[in-house]
């Protein structure tokens, strides 16, 4: 699989799996574990989770799905802003490690910016990194202005990634943020690449997307993902429980969108013409 190289030299696969809305209901646990295992069997090597998802339930579910395969996986989790203080982030990370039944995270993100000063969170992240509990750290839902502030705090330049909403129906990050992150070698993780409650219309039912999908012989989701992955330095983390969805999304890696496809998608989902506040789920 194509990879993005982080500042640390770690190579991160461009397609991963999300876990939001997983680990919430016992009755769905077996299907969720099976979906993650299927993704791994098909070649997925990156999984994204958060202490928030299912109140820790998604991390517990993942411990089961990743059992015996942890070393193959680039594992990402997130700390809630309320827990992101100097001591709080360290305690939250310890809890996540316990739920995930692992001794380290490959990437630990601040889920969104809250009241705790960025400098304090970065200090905690750097402590966790030096202690070997995380390999690198990053942020989520931080706009270009927040990123400028972040690089100014001590250690802030070590930020490895920013996870943001990016999909055909939400292209605001193309105005400035993607370019800034690329300049600073900060990997962008596209969340909600297929479905977002913020999208005015579900992108997967768009007829233009449908036509391009038909041309490439794949599902609309594979085209939506291939479109996100056309951007250098960007990876996508779709979430799928249904096995046919997990399989369909893998096809994104085989889709090469041509100039005609991209022009048609630009017409159906216009790129931003001005700066807009960052969309956030
Ligand atoms: P998403 O991955 O864009 O969409 C997930 C939905 O799309 C699910 O309902 C899934 O259904 C469906 N789906 C998946 N593959 C499909 C396919 N091939 N065809 C049709 N439908 C398909 O949205 P998301 O879960 O919001 O975002 C992905 C991940 O990003 C999350 O799981 C989470 O890890 C992360 N995230 C981060 C933030 C943040 O603030 N940092 C916010 C939101 C999400 P089934 O599950 O039924 O298969």
XYZ file of N, CA, C and O in Angstrom, residues 66-182:
468
model
N -7.389 -6.801 17.669
C -5.956 -6.729 17.332
C -5.117 -7.773 18.072
O -3.899 -7.814 17.898
N -5.772 -8.592 18.880
C -5.034 -9.566 19.701
C -4.082 -10.397 18.839
O -4.490 -10.950 17.814
N -2.820 -10.425 19.240
C -1.819 -11.221 18.514
C -1.274 -10.519 17.277
O -0.370 -11.034 16.619
N -1.831 -9.350 16.920
C -1.402 -8.673 15.692
C -0.990 -7.226 15.958
O -0.779 -6.463 15.014
N -0.891 -6.863 17.233
C -0.625 -5.473 17.570
C 0.604 -4.916 16.851
O 0.594 -3.772 16.387
N 1.654 -5.724 16.760
C 2.908 -5.217 16.195
C 2.817 -4.893 14.709
O 3.656 -4.182 14.176
N 1.784 -5.430 14.049
C 1.625 -5.157 12.606
C 0.932 -3.821 12.372
O 0.856 -3.352 11.241
N 0.347 -3.262 13.437
C -0.598 -2.153 13.268
C -0.034 -0.817 13.712
O 0.625 -0.721 14.752
N -0.345 0.232 12.954
C -0.083 1.607 13.369
C -1.354 2.060 14.089
O -2.405 2.266 13.485
N -1.252 2.176 15.418
C -2.437 2.393 16.249
C -2.526 3.861 16.700
O -1.588 4.403 17.278
N -3.688 4.456 16.425
C -3.904 5.876 16.729
C -5.032 5.996 17.751
O -6.091 5.370 17.581
N -4.832 6.771 18.812
C -5.950 7.091 19.705
C -5.899 8.580 20.053
O -4.970 9.286 19.663
N -6.945 9.027 20.763
C -7.061 10.473 21.014
C -7.453 10.743 22.455
O -8.196 9.968 23.058
N -6.978 11.873 22.942
C -7.326 12.322 24.288
C -8.372 13.432 24.166
O -8.279 14.301 23.296
N -9.367 13.376 25.048
C -10.391 14.426 25.068
C -9.785 15.734 25.570
O -8.916 15.712 26.453
N -10.247 16.869 25.058
C -9.683 18.154 25.489
C -9.723 18.355 27.009
O -8.783 18.881 27.595
N -10.793 17.871 27.651
C -10.901 18.045 29.107
C -9.849 17.259 29.867
O -9.574 17.546 31.039
N -9.306 16.232 29.222
C -8.278 15.408 29.873
C -6.872 15.805 29.438
O -5.910 15.124 29.813
N -6.758 16.865 28.637
C -5.472 17.118 27.962
C -4.529 18.034 28.751
O -3.689 18.719 28.166
N -4.638 18.022 30.075
C -3.727 18.823 30.901
C -2.402 18.069 31.076
O -2.275 16.910 30.662
N -1.444 18.723 31.730
C -0.100 18.138 31.921
C -0.195 16.745 32.555
O 0.438 15.806 32.095
N -0.999 16.633 33.624
C -1.126 15.320 34.286
C -2.247 14.494 33.660
O -2.154 13.268 33.559
N -3.321 15.200 33.281
C -4.525 14.510 32.775
C -4.250 13.697 31.531
O -4.770 12.587 31.375
N -3.432 14.242 30.615
C -3.171 13.526 29.352
C -2.395 12.243 29.618
O -2.596 11.229 28.932
N -1.518 12.295 30.606
C -0.718 11.101 30.916
C -1.620 10.016 31.516
O -1.559 8.845 31.121
N -2.515 10.436 32.418
C -3.453 9.471 33.020
C -4.395 8.912 31.952
O -4.682 7.705 31.929
N -4.863 9.778 31.049
C -5.790 9.325 29.992
C -5.091 8.330 29.070
O -5.680 7.318 28.659
N -3.821 8.605 28.753
C -3.065 7.695 27.883
C -2.905 6.332 28.574
O -3.103 5.289 27.944
N -2.595 6.359 29.850
C -2.456 5.095 30.593
C -3.759 4.288 30.534
O -3.742 3.070 30.361
N -4.894 4.987 30.672
C -6.189 4.287 30.617
C -6.417 3.689 29.219
O -6.874 2.563 29.084
N -6.073 4.467 28.188
C -6.247 3.965 26.809
C -5.372 2.735 26.578
O -5.812 1.743 25.988
N -4.109 2.806 27.045
C -3.192 1.668 26.854
C -3.759 0.413 27.531
O -3.696 -0.681 26.970
N -4.332 0.621 28.710
C -4.898 -0.514 29.458
C -6.073 -1.122 28.686
O -6.160 -2.339 28.516
N -6.969 -0.253 28.199
C -8.134 -0.763 27.461
C -7.706 -1.453 26.161
O -8.284 -2.443 25.748
N -6.677 -0.885 25.529
C -6.213 -1.441 24.249
C -5.291 -2.645 24.435
O -4.876 -3.286 23.461
N -4.954 -2.924 25.703
C -4.047 -4.041 26.045
C -2.740 -3.944 25.253
O -2.296 -4.897 24.589
N -2.150 -2.758 25.288
C -0.871 -2.557 24.618
C 0.008 -1.674 25.500
O -0.466 -1.095 26.484
N 1.298 -1.576 25.146
C 2.208 -0.756 25.954
C 2.560 0.560 25.269
O 3.310 1.357 25.804
N 2.038 0.770 24.040
C 2.361 2.024 23.350
C 1.326 2.336 22.275
O 0.702 1.416 21.727
N 1.205 3.610 21.980
C 0.398 4.057 20.832
C 1.378 4.556 19.778
O 2.425 5.121 20.120
N 1.043 4.375 18.515
C 1.924 4.891 17.459
C 1.698 6.378 17.239
O 2.614 7.089 16.830
N 0.485 6.818 17.504
C 0.157 8.247 17.350
C -0.948 8.578 18.347
O -1.945 7.864 18.424
N -0.744 9.670 19.091
C -1.730 10.087 20.092
C -2.131 11.518 19.757
O -1.264 12.399 19.626
N -3.448 11.736 19.608
C -3.930 13.038 19.132
C -4.749 13.763 20.189
O -5.514 13.130 20.927
N -4.642 15.076 20.196
C -5.588 15.915 20.945
C -6.857 15.967 20.094
O -6.819 16.446 18.951
N -7.994 15.497 20.640
C -9.195 15.279 19.809
C -9.717 16.591 19.210
O -10.149 16.632 18.070
N -9.769 17.614 19.994
C -10.033 18.960 19.486
C -9.521 19.933 20.520
O -9.173 19.540 21.638
N -9.448 21.198 20.159
C -8.867 22.173 21.066
C -9.888 22.586 22.124
O -11.015 22.947 21.792
N -9.497 22.532 23.393
C -10.390 22.926 24.478
C -9.768 24.049 25.277
O -9.040 24.884 24.724
N -10.051 24.059 26.578
C -9.601 25.171 27.418
C -8.143 25.029 27.870
O -7.503 26.010 28.239
N -7.624 23.810 27.852
C -6.237 23.603 28.317
C -5.280 24.228 27.297
O -5.402 23.983 26.099
N -4.308 25.047 27.771
C -3.373 25.653 26.822
C -2.611 24.586 26.023
O -2.223 23.546 26.579
N -2.407 24.855 24.732
C -1.713 23.888 23.867
C -0.350 23.518 24.453
O 0.077 22.369 24.377
N 0.325 24.511 25.060
C 1.677 24.269 25.586
C 1.663 23.150 26.636
O 2.587 22.328 26.717
N 0.580 23.121 27.436
C 0.494 22.111 28.501
C 0.294 20.714 27.903
O 0.923 19.733 28.324
N -0.576 20.642 26.903
C -0.827 19.348 26.254
C 0.438 18.851 25.570
O 0.796 17.667 25.669
N 1.138 19.770 24.888
C 2.366 19.365 24.187
C 3.396 18.861 25.192
O 4.079 17.862 24.954
N 3.469 19.526 26.343
C 4.423 19.082 27.371
C 4.098 17.641 27.802
O 4.998 16.800 27.917
N 2.813 17.372 28.003
C 2.406 16.005 28.396
C 2.728 15.012 27.281
O 3.252 13.919 27.532
N 2.429 15.392 26.039
C 2.710 14.502 24.903
C 4.215 14.199 24.815
O 4.619 13.064 24.556
N 5.027 15.232 25.025
C 6.484 15.021 24.933
C 6.967 14.093 26.049
O 7.851 13.265 25.843
N 6.361 14.219 27.240
C 6.702 13.312 28.351
C 6.329 11.876 27.969
O 7.110 10.938 28.151
N 5.118 11.715 27.419
C 4.662 10.374 27.024
C 5.589 9.788 25.957
O 5.882 8.594 25.954
N 6.062 10.651 25.063
C 6.958 10.185 23.984
C 8.293 9.731 24.577
O 8.788 8.661 24.246
N 8.827 10.570 25.499
C 10.120 10.204 26.092
C 9.993 8.927 26.906
O 10.934 8.138 26.986
N 8.823 8.704 27.507
C 8.605 7.495 28.313
C 8.273 6.265 27.454
O 8.021 5.183 27.993
N 8.180 6.454 26.146
C 7.918 5.327 25.248
C 6.459 4.890 25.204
O 6.149 3.845 24.625
N 5.562 5.680 25.804
C 4.147 5.272 25.786
C 3.471 5.662 24.467
O 2.438 5.094 24.112
N 4.024 6.675 23.814
C 3.540 7.009 22.468
C 4.774 7.188 21.579
O 5.830 7.606 22.065
N 4.629 6.848 20.304
C 5.776 7.031 19.399
C 5.813 8.447 18.839
O 6.866 8.999 18.592
N 4.622 9.006 18.607
C 4.535 10.400 18.181
C 3.152 10.941 18.514
O 2.248 10.173 18.834
N 3.021 12.249 18.400
C 1.744 12.858 18.763
C 1.290 13.828 17.677
O 2.068 14.238 16.817
N 0.004 14.165 17.778
C -0.554 15.116 16.824
C -1.816 15.728 17.387
O -2.085 15.654 18.599
N -2.615 16.322 16.500
C -3.821 17.033 16.910
C -4.962 16.646 15.974
O -4.761 15.927 15.005
N -6.142 17.161 16.282
C -7.297 16.925 15.431
C -8.176 18.166 15.483
O -8.259 18.832 16.532
N -8.815 18.456 14.370
C -9.742 19.603 14.291
C -9.069 20.943 14.578
O -9.720 21.860 15.098
N -7.799 21.059 14.270
C -7.127 22.350 14.426
C -7.011 23.016 13.052
O -6.543 22.408 12.098
N -7.473 24.261 12.996
C -7.455 25.022 11.744
C -6.079 25.664 11.546
O -5.213 25.580 12.435
N -5.910 26.327 10.375
C -4.593 26.883 10.036
C -4.062 27.815 11.140
O -2.879 27.746 11.495
N -4.945 28.650 11.701
C -4.511 29.586 12.747
C -4.029 28.855 13.996
O -3.015 29.222 14.600
N -4.772 27.810 14.389
C -4.377 27.008 15.561
C -3.018 26.342 15.303
O -2.189 26.225 16.202
N -2.813 25.907 14.067
C -1.549 25.217 13.734
C -0.374 26.189 13.826
O 0.714 25.812 14.265
N -0.611 27.442 13.428
C 0.459 28.460 13.530
C 0.844 28.634 14.999
O 2.003 28.749 15.356
N -0.206 28.672 15.859
C 0.038 28.817 17.307
C 0.788 27.610 17.852
O 1.708 27.743 18.665
N 0.372 26.441 17.398
C 0.957 25.197 17.920
C 2.465 25.133 17.678
O 3.219 24.753 18.581
N 2.882 25.506 16.473
C 4.317 25.357 16.179
C 5.165 26.342 16.987
O 6.375 26.172 17.104
N 4.517 27.341 17.567
C 5.259 28.324 18.375
C 5.480 27.870 19.819
O 6.305 28.432 20.524
N 4.709 26.872 20.307
C 4.888 26.458 21.708
C 6.083 25.506 21.783
O 6.387 24.815 20.797
N 6.766 25.436 22.934
C 7.941 24.550 23.027
C 7.564 23.107 22.670
O 6.612 22.566 23.223
N 8.302 22.548 21.739
C 8.035 21.168 21.295
C 6.952 21.074 20.238
O 6.721 20.003 19.668
N 6.276 22.168 19.961
C 5.119 22.160 19.050
C 5.462 21.694 17.646
O 4.613 21.143 16.943
N 6.721 21.904 17.255
C 7.115 21.497 15.894
C 7.196 19.983 15.740
O 7.374 19.476 14.639
N 7.088 19.267 16.862
C 7.100 17.799 16.769
C 5.745 17.229 16.357
O 5.600 16.014 16.239
N 4.743 18.090 16.191
C 3.414 17.599 15.792
C 3.535 16.798 14.487
O 4.059 17.290 13.495
N 3.018 15.566 14.517
C 3.186 14.672 13.358
C 1.971 14.650 12.445
O 2.078 14.276 11.280
N 0.805 15.015 12.989
C -0.411 14.845 12.180
C -1.535 15.757 12.659
O -1.584 16.140 13.834
N -2.421 16.098 11.744
C -3.660 16.802 12.085
C -4.791 16.017 11.437
O -4.780 15.789 10.227
N -5.753 15.569 12.255
C -6.874 14.786 11.735
C -8.068 15.712 11.572
O -8.522 16.309 12.555
N -8.545 15.845 10.345
C -9.626 16.805 10.067
C -10.687 16.187 9.161
O -10.427 15.210 8.461
N -11.877 16.804 9.177
C -12.937 16.358 8.283
C -12.557 16.766 6.857
O -12.321 17.944 6.599
N -12.475 15.784 5.976
C -12.161 16.087 4.576
C -12.834 15.058 3.690
O -12.597 13.854 3.824
N -13.703 15.536 2.843
C -14.395 14.668 1.889
C -14.940 15.555 0.771
O -14.869 16.790 0.857
N -15.497 14.941 -0.273
C -16.012 15.712 -1.412
C -16.980 16.815 -0.966
O -16.963 17.915 -1.506
N -17.810 16.514 0.026
C -18.812 17.480 0.467
C -18.282 18.514 1.446
O -19.042 19.379 1.911
N -17.018 18.466 1.770
C -16.426 19.416 2.725
C -14.962 19.624 2.343
O -14.085 18.867 2.745
N -14.715 20.673 1.547
C -13.390 20.865 0.946
C -12.666 22.097 1.490
O -11.651 22.527 0.923
N -13.205 22.670 2.569
C -12.631 23.922 3.104
C -11.136 23.826 3.409
O -10.405 24.815 3.258
N -10.664 22.646 3.803
C -9.241 22.506 4.176
C -8.309 22.743 2.991
O -7.116 22.980 3.169
N -8.885 22.677 1.775
C -8.053 22.891 0.581
C -7.630 24.350 0.447
O -6.711 24.665 -0.296
N -8.359 25.257 1.135
C -8.042 26.678 0.998
C -6.631 26.991 1.500
O -5.869 27.680 0.852
N -6.273 26.474 2.671
C -4.977 26.816 3.261
C -4.364 25.659 4.060
O -3.159 25.407 3.988
N -5.239 24.965 4.825
C -4.729 24.013 5.822
C -3.893 22.879 5.218
O -2.816 22.560 5.745
N -4.364 22.301 4.132
C -3.622 21.173 3.546
C -2.209 21.606 3.157
O -1.231 20.910 3.440
N -2.139 22.780 2.543
C -0.838 23.267 2.075
C 0.100 23.559 3.260
O 1.275 23.212 3.251
N -0.468 24.175 4.317
C 0.344 24.472 5.515
C 0.871 23.185 6.150
O 2.019 23.109 6.574
N -0.008 22.186 6.239
C 0.399 20.920 6.862
C 1.492 20.263 6.023
O 2.482 19.770 6.573
N 1.313 20.291 4.709
C 2.342 19.707 3.822
C 3.670 20.415 4.015
O 4.707 19.791 4.134
